[in-house]
Tab-separated table of C-alpha atoms and ligand atoms in Angstrom:
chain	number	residue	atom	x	y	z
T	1	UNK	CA	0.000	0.000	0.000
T	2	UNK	CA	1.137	3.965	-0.644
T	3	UNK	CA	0.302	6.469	1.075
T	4	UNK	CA	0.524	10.275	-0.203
T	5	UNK	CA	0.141	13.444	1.608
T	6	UNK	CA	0.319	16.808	-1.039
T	7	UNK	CA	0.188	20.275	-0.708
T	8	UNK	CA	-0.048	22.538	-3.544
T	9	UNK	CA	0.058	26.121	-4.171
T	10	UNK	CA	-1.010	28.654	-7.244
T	11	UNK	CA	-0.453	32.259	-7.995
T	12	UNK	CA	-0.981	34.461	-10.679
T	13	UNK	CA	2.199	35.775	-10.686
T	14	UNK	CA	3.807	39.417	-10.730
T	15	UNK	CA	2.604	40.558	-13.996
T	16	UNK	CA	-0.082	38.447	-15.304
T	17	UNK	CA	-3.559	40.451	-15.163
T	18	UNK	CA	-4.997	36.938	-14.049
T	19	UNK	CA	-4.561	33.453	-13.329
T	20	UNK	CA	-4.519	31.383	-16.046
T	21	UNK	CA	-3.686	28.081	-14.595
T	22	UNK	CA	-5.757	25.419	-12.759
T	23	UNK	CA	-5.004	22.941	-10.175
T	24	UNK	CA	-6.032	19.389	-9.224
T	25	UNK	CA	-4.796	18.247	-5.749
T	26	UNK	CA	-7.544	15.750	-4.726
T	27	UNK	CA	-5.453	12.749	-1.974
T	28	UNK	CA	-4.530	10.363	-5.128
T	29	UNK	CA	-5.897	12.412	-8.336
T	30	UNK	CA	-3.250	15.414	-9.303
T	31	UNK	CA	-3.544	17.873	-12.104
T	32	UNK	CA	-1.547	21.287	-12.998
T	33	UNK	CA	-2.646	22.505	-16.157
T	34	UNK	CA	-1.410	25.990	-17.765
T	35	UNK	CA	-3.789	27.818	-19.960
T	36	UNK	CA	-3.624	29.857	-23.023
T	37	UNK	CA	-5.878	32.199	-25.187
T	38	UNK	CA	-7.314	35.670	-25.183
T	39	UNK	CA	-10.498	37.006	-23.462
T	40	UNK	CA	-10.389	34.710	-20.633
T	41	UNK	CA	-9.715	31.343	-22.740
T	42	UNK	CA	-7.005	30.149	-20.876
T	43	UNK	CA	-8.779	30.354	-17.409
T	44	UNK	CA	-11.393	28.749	-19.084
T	45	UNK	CA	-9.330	25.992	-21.026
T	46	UNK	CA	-7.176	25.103	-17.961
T	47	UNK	CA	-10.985	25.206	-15.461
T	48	UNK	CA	-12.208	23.010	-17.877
T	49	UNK	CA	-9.794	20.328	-18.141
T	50	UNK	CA	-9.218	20.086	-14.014
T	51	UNK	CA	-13.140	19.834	-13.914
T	52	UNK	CA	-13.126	16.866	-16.671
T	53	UNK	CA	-10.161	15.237	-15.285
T	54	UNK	CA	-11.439	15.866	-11.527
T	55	UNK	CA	-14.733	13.468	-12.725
T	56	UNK	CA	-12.522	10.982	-14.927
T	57	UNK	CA	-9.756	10.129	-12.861
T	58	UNK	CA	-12.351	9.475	-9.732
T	59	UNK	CA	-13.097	6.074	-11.444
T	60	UNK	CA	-9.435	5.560	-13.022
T	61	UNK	CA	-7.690	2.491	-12.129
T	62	UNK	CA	-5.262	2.137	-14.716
T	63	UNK	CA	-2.826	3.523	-17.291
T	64	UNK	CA	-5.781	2.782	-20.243
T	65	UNK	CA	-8.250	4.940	-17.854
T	66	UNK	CA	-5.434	7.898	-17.259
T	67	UNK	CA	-5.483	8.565	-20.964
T	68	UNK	CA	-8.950	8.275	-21.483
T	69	UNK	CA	-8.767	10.873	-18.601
T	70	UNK	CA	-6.641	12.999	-20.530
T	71	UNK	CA	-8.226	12.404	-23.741
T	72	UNK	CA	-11.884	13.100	-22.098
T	73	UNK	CA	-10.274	16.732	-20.600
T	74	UNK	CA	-9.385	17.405	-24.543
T	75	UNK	CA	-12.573	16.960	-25.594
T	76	UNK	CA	-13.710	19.318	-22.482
T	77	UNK	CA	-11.701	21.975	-23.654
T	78	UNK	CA	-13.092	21.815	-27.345
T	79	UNK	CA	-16.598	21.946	-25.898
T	80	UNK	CA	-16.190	24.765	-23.476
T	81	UNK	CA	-14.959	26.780	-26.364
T	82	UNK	CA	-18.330	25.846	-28.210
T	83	UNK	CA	-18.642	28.367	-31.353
T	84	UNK	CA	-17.625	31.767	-29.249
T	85	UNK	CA	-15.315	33.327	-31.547
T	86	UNK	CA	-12.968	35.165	-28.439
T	87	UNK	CA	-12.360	31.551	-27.576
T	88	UNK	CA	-10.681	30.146	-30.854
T	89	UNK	CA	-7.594	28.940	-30.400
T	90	UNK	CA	-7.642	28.121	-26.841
T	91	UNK	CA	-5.637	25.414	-24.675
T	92	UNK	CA	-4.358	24.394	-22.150
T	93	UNK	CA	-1.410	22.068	-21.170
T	94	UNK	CA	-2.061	19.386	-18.643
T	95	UNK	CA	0.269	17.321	-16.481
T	96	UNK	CA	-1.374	14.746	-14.494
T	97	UNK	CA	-0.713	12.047	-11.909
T	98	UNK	CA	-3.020	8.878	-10.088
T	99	UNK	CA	-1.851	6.386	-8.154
T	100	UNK	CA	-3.556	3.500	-9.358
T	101	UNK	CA	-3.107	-0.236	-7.620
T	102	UNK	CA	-1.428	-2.903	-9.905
T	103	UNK	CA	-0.521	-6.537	-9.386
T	104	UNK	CA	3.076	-5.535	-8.590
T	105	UNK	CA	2.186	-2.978	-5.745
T	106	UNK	CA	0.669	0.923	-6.064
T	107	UNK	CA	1.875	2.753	-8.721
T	108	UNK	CA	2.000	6.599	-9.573
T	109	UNK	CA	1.102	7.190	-12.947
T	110	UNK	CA	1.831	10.455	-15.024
T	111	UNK	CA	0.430	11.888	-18.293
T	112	UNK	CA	1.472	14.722	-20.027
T	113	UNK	CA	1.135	17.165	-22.840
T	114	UNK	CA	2.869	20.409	-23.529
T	115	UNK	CA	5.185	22.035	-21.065
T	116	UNK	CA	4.168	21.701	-17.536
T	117	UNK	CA	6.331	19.367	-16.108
T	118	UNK	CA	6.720	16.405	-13.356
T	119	UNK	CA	9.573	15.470	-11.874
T	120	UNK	CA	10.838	12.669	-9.289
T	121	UNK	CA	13.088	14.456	-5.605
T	122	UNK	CA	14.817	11.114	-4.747
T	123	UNK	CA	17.920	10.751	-2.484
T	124	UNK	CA	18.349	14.753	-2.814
T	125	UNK	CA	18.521	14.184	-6.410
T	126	UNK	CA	15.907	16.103	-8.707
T	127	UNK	CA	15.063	14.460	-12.001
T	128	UNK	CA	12.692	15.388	-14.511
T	129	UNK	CA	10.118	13.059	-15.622
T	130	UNK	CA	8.180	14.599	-18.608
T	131	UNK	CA	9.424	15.908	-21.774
T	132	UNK	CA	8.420	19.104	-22.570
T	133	UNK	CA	6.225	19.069	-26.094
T	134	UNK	CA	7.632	22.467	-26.971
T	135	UNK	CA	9.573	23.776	-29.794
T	136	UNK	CA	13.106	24.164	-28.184
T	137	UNK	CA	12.352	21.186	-26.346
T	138	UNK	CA	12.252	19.169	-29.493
T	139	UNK	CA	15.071	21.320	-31.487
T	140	UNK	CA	17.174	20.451	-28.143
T	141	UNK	CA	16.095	16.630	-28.287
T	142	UNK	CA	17.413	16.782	-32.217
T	143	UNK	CA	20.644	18.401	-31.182
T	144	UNK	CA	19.986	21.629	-33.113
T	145	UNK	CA	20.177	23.843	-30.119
T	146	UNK	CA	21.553	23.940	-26.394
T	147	UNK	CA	19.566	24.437	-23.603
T	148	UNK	CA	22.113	27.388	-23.185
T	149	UNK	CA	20.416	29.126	-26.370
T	150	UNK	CA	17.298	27.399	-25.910
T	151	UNK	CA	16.731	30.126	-22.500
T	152	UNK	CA	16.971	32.928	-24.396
T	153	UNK	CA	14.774	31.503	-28.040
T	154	UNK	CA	12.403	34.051	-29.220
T	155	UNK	CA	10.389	30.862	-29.781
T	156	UNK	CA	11.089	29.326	-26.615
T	157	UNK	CA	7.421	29.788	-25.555
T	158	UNK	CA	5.868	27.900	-28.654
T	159	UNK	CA	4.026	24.496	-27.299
T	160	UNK	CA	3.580	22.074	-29.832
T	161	UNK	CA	1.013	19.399	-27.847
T	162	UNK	CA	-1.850	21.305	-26.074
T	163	UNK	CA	-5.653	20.395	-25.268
T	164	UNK	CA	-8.463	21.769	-27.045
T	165	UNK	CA	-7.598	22.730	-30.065
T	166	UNK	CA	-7.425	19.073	-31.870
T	167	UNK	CA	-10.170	15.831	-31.971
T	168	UNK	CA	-6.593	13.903	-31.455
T	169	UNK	CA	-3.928	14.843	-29.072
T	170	UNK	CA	-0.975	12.375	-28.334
T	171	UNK	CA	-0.039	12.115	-24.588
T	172	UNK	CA	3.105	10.627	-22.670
T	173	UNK	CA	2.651	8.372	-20.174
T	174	UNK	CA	4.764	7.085	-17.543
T	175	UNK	CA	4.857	4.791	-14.137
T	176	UNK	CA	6.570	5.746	-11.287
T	177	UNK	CA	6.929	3.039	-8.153
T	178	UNK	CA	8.287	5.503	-5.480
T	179	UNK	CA	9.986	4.533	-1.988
T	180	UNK	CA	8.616	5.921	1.157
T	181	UNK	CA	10.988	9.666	1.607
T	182	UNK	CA	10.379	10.125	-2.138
T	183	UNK	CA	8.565	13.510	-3.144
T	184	UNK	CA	6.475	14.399	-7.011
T	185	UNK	CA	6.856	17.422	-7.777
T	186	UNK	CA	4.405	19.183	-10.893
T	187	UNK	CA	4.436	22.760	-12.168
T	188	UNK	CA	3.782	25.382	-14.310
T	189	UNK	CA	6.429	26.898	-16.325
T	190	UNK	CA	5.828	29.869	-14.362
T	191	UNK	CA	7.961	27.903	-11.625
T	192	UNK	CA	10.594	26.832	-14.294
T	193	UNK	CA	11.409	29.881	-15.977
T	194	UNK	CA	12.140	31.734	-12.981
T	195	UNK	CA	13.880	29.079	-10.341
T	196	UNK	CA	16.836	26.977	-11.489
T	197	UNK	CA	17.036	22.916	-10.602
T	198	UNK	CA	19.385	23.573	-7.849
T	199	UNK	CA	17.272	26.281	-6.234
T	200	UNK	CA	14.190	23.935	-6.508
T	201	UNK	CA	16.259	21.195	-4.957
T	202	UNK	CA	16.812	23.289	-2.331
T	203	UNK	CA	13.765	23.841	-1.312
T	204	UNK	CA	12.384	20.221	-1.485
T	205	UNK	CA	15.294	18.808	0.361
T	206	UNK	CA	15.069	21.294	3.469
T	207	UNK	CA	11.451	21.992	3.399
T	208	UNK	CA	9.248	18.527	4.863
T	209	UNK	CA	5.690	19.980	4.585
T	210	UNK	CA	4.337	19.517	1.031
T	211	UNK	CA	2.331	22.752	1.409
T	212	UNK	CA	4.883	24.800	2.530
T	213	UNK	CA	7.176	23.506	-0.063
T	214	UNK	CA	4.740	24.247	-2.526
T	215	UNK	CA	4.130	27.704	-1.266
T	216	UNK	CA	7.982	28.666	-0.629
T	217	UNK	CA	8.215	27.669	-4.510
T	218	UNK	CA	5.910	30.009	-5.545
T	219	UNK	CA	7.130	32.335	-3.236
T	220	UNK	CA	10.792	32.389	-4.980
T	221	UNK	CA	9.278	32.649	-8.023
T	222	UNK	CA	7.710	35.687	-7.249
T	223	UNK	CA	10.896	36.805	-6.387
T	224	UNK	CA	12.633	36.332	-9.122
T	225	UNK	CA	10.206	38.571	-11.371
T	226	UNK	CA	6.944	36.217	-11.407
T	227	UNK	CA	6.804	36.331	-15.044
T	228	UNK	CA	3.684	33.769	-15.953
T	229	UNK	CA	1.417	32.280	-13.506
T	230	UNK	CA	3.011	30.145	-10.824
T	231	UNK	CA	1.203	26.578	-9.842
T	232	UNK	CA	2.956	23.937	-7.809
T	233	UNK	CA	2.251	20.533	-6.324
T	234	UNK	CA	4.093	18.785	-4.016
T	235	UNK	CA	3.129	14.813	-3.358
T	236	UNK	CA	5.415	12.887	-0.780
T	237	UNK	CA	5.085	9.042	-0.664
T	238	UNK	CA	4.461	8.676	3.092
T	239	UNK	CA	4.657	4.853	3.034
T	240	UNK	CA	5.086	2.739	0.085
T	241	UNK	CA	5.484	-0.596	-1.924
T	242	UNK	CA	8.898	0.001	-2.938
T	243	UNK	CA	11.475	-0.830	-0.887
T	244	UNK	CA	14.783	-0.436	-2.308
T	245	UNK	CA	14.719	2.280	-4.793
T	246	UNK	CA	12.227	3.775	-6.620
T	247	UNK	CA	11.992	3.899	-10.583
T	248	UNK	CA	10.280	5.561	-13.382
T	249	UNK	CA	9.567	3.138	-16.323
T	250	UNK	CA	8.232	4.941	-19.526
T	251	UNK	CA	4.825	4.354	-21.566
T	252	UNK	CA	4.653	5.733	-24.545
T	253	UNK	CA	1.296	7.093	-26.327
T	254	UNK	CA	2.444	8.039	-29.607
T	255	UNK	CA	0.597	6.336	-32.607
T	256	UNK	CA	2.499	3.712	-34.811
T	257	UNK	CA	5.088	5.256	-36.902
T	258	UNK	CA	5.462	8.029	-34.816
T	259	UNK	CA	7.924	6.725	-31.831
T	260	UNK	CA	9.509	9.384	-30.109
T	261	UNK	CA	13.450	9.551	-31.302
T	262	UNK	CA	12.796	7.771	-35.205
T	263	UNK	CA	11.230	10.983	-36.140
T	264	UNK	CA	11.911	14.834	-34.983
T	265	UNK	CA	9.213	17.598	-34.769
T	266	UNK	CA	10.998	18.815	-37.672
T	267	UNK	CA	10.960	16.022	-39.924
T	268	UNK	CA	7.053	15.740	-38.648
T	269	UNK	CA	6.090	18.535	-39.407
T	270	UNK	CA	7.243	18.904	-42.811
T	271	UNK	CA	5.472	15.073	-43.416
T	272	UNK	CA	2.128	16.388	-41.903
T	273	UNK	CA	2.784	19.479	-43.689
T	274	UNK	CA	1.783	21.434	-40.263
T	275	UNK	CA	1.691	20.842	-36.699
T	276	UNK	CA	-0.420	19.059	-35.190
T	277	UNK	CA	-1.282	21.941	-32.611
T	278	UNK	CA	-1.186	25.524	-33.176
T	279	UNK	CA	-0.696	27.741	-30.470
T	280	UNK	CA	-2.844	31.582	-30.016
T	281	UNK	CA	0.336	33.129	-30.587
T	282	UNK	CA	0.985	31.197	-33.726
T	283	UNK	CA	-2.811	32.242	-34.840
T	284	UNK	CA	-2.368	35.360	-33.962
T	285	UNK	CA	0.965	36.024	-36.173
T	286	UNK	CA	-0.699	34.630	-39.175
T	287	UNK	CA	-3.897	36.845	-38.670
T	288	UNK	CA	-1.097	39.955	-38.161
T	289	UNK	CA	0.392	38.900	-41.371
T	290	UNK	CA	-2.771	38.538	-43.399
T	291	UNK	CA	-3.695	42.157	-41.891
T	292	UNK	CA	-0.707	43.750	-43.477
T	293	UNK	CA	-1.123	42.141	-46.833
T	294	UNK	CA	-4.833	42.906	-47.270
T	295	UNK	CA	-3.502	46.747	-46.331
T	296	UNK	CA	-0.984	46.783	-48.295
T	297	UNK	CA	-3.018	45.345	-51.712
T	298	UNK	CA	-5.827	47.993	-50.339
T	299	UNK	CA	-3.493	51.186	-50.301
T	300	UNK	CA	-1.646	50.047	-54.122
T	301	UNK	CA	-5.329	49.900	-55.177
T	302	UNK	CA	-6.229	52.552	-53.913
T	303	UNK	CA	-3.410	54.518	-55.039
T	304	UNK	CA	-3.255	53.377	-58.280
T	305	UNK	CA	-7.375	54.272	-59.029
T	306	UNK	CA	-6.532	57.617	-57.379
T	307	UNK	CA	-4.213	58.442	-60.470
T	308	UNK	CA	-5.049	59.612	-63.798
T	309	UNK	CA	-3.239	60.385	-67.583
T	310	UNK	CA	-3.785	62.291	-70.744
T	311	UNK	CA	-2.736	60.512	-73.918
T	312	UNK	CA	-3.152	60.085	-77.681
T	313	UNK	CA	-4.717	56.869	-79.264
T	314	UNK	CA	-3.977	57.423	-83.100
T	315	UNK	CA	-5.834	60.393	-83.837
T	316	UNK	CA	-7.561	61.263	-80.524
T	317	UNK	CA	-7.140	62.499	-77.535
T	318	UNK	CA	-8.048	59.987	-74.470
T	319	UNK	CA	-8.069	59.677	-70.823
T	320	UNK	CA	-7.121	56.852	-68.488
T	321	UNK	CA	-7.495	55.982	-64.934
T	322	UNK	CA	-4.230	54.395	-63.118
T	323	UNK	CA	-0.533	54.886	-63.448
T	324	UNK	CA	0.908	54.854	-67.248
T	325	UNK	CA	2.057	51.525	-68.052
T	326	UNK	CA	0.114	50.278	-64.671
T	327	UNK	CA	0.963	49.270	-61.275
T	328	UNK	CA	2.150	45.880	-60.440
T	329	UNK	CA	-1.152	44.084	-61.266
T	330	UNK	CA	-3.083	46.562	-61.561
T	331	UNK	CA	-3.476	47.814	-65.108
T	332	UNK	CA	-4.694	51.378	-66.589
T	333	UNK	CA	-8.152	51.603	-67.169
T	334	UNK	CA	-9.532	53.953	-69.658
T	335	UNK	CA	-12.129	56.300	-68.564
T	336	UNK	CA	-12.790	59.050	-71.224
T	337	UNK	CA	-12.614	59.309	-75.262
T	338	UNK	CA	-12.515	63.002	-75.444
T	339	UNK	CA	-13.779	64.947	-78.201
T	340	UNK	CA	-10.883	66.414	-78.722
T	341	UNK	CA	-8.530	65.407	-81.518
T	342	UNK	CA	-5.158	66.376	-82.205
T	343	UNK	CA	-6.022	68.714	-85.178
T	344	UNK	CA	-7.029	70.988	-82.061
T	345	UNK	CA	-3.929	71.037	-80.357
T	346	UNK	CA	-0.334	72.606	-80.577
T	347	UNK	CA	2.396	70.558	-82.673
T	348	UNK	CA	4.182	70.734	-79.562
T	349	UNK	CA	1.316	69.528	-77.256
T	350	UNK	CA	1.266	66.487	-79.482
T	351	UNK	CA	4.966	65.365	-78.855
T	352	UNK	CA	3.997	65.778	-74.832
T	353	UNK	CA	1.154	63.655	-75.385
T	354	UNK	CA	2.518	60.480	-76.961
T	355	UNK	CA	4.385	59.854	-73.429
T	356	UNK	CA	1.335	60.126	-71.215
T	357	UNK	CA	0.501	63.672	-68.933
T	358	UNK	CA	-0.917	62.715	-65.492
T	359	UNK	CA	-2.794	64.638	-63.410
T	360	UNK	CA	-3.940	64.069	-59.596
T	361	UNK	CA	-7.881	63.615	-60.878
T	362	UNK	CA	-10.311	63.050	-63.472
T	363	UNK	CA	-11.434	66.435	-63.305
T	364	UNK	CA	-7.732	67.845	-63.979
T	365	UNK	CA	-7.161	65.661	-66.604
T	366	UNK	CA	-10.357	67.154	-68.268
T	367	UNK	CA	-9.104	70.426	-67.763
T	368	UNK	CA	-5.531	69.433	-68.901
T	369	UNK	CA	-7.628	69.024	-72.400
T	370	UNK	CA	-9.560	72.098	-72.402
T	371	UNK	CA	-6.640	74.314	-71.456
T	372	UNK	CA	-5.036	72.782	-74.715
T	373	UNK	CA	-8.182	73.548	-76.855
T	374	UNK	CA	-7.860	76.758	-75.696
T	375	UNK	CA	-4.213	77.448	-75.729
T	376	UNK	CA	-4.854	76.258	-79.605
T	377	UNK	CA	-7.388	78.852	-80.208
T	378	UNK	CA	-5.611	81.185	-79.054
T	379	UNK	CA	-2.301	80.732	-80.879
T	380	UNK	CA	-4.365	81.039	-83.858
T	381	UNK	CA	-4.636	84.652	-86.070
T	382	UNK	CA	-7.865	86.650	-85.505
T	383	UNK	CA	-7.420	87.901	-89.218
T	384	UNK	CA	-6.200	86.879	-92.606
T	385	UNK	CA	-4.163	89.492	-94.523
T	386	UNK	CA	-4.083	89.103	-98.292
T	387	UNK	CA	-1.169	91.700	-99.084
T	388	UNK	CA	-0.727	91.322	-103.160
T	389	UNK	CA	1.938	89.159	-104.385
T	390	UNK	CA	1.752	86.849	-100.695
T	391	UNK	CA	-0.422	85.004	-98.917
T	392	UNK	CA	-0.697	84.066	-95.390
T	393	UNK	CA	-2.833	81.351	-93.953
T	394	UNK	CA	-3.252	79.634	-90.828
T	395	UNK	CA	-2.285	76.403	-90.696
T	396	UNK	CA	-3.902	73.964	-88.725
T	397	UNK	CA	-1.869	70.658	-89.570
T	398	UNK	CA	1.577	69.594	-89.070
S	401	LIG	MG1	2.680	29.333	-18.101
């Protein structure tokens, strides 16, 4: 038999407007899941998945009925987002343990997906359990970046597994048979990204009550800046089955063909031509990008119909709307077959008009053409002198 006793402890942080994560901590049914989405969706993503998984995992007596758990709290997420547009895009991660009785002895199972992580405090010796489904998690796993770089990543925040925003998600599974002294530990990255492993150690190796842990956790993280939401769980094995040392086996959930190590997030995304989740912030560049393109095809066309030209088409005199010889795509349309023809305009106004005249409107373009009528008339003599022996006559051609 195993006992537990857990504490837990969860706190919106230094700068976060709200709490966006939501915690399970229920005597053998744990749960720290870290939301994500605009106008409230993560609060509502990560509320919705402790609910689900608060029902499931009340009936869950093995490793099958933890990932139906998970799976179920997916589905929960999907359905509390229901058609409201402020919630697409949504998620939350989850990382969840039961204990769960086996033929061997009592067991502590663990699911995961995305980056909230669990990890095993064992003979003063912190060790992560979970792999984090995150971009730099998996560039790190190819060998394409250090955990050095990884820190600092622009994308370092960009989850690649997440509930509620797939029918499918894959989850990671493993079984942990702990040793009475040994302590779970699962967060938030909001504990991660500010406290390093050996502070964390610390703190589980000097502190015995699994609330206070929990809560001197958080508290440090605050201190250190309290970037994201903090949530913590602490679960010590009182008394246990194992009685040597304890051990973490691993159970893997991925579907055939897709065994963690034979193919990279890299190599599967580019065969699934996209990932499998998307991420708000991901959504949200695309939309950014799609903004700037429709704005930038708006102002050409716009500017391109705001611009107009005077020009000769064999023998008249015409106007077109647009930029001579167009604008990218966008070609000159024309707009007005004046009835003007170059008979009625100066041998120089001709040469200016075979390469184009433009004007800021349609109405000065007009004008353009009725100042040249004019100017025409009036370079023209008001009388005809006959003196004997000459002749002078106006010419009107070429
Ligand atoms: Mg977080």
């Amino acid at each position: 038999m195993t006992v537990l006793r857990s504490g837990s402890a969860t706190d919106k942080g230094m700068i976060r407007a709200a709490n966006q994560d939501s915690v399970l901590n229920d005597t053998t049914s744990f749960a720290v899941c870290d939301g994500m989405g605009g106008h409230a969706g993560g609060e509502i993503a990560s509320a919705a998945a402790v609910d689900s998984l608060r029902a499931s995992l009340a009936t869950t007596t093995t490793a099958e009925g933890l990932m139906e758990a998970v799976r179920a709290a997916n589905q929960a997420v999907i359905d509390a987002g229901g058609d409201d547009p402020n919630l697409v895009g949504m998620g939350t991660t989850a990382v969840v343990a039961r204990l769960v009785g086996t033929s061997a002895g009592d067991r502590l199972l663990l699911a995961n997906v995305g980056d909230s992580r669990g990890y095993l405090f064992h003979d003063g010796q912190l060790e992560q359990i979970t792999e984090d489904h995150s971009m730099v998690a998996e560039l790190i796993r190819d060998g394409r970046l250090s955990p050095a770089e990884a820190a600092t990543h622009p994308q370092r925040h960009v989850i690649t597994r997440v509930l509620g925003t797939s029918d499918h998600v894959d989850v990671d599974l493993f079984e942990l048979n702990l040793i009475s002294g040994d302590r779970v530990l699962l967060c938030s990255d909001g504990l991660i990204n500010e406290l390093d492993e050996e502070e964390i150690t610390r703190v589980l190796d000097t502190v015995a009550d699994p609330t206070e842990a929990a809560e001197d956790l958080v508290r440090r993280a605050n201190a250190h800046g309290g970037a994201d939401n903090i949530s913590v769980i602490v679960i010590d094995a009182l008394v246990s089955d194992g009685v040597s040392s304890s051990s973490i086996s691993t159970v893997r959930a991925t579907p055939p063909g897709l065994e963690k190590g034979e193919e990279s997030w890299l190599q599967r995304r580019r065969r699934l031509g996209a990932p499998r989740a998307i991420t708000f912030r991901v959504v949200g560049f695309a939309l950014l990008v799609v903004a700037l393109i429709v704005g930038a095809i708006s102002f050409i066309t716009w500017y391109s119909n705001s611009q107009y030209y005077v020009t000769s088409e064999g023998n008249s005199i015409v106007i077109y709307q647009g930029r001579p010889g167009g604008l990218l795509w966008i070609s000159p349309k024309k707009v007005e077959t004046t009835s003007t023809t170059l008979n009625e305009v100066l041998p120089i106004r001709r040469a200016i008009l075979a390469k184009d005249v433009t004007e800021p409107s349609l109405s000065a373009a007009q004008q353009y053409v009725a100042n040249l009528v004019q100017e025409f008339k009036q370079a023209q003599p008001t009388t005809t002198t006959t003196v004997p022996g000459t002749s002078t006559t106006a010419t009107s051609g070429g």
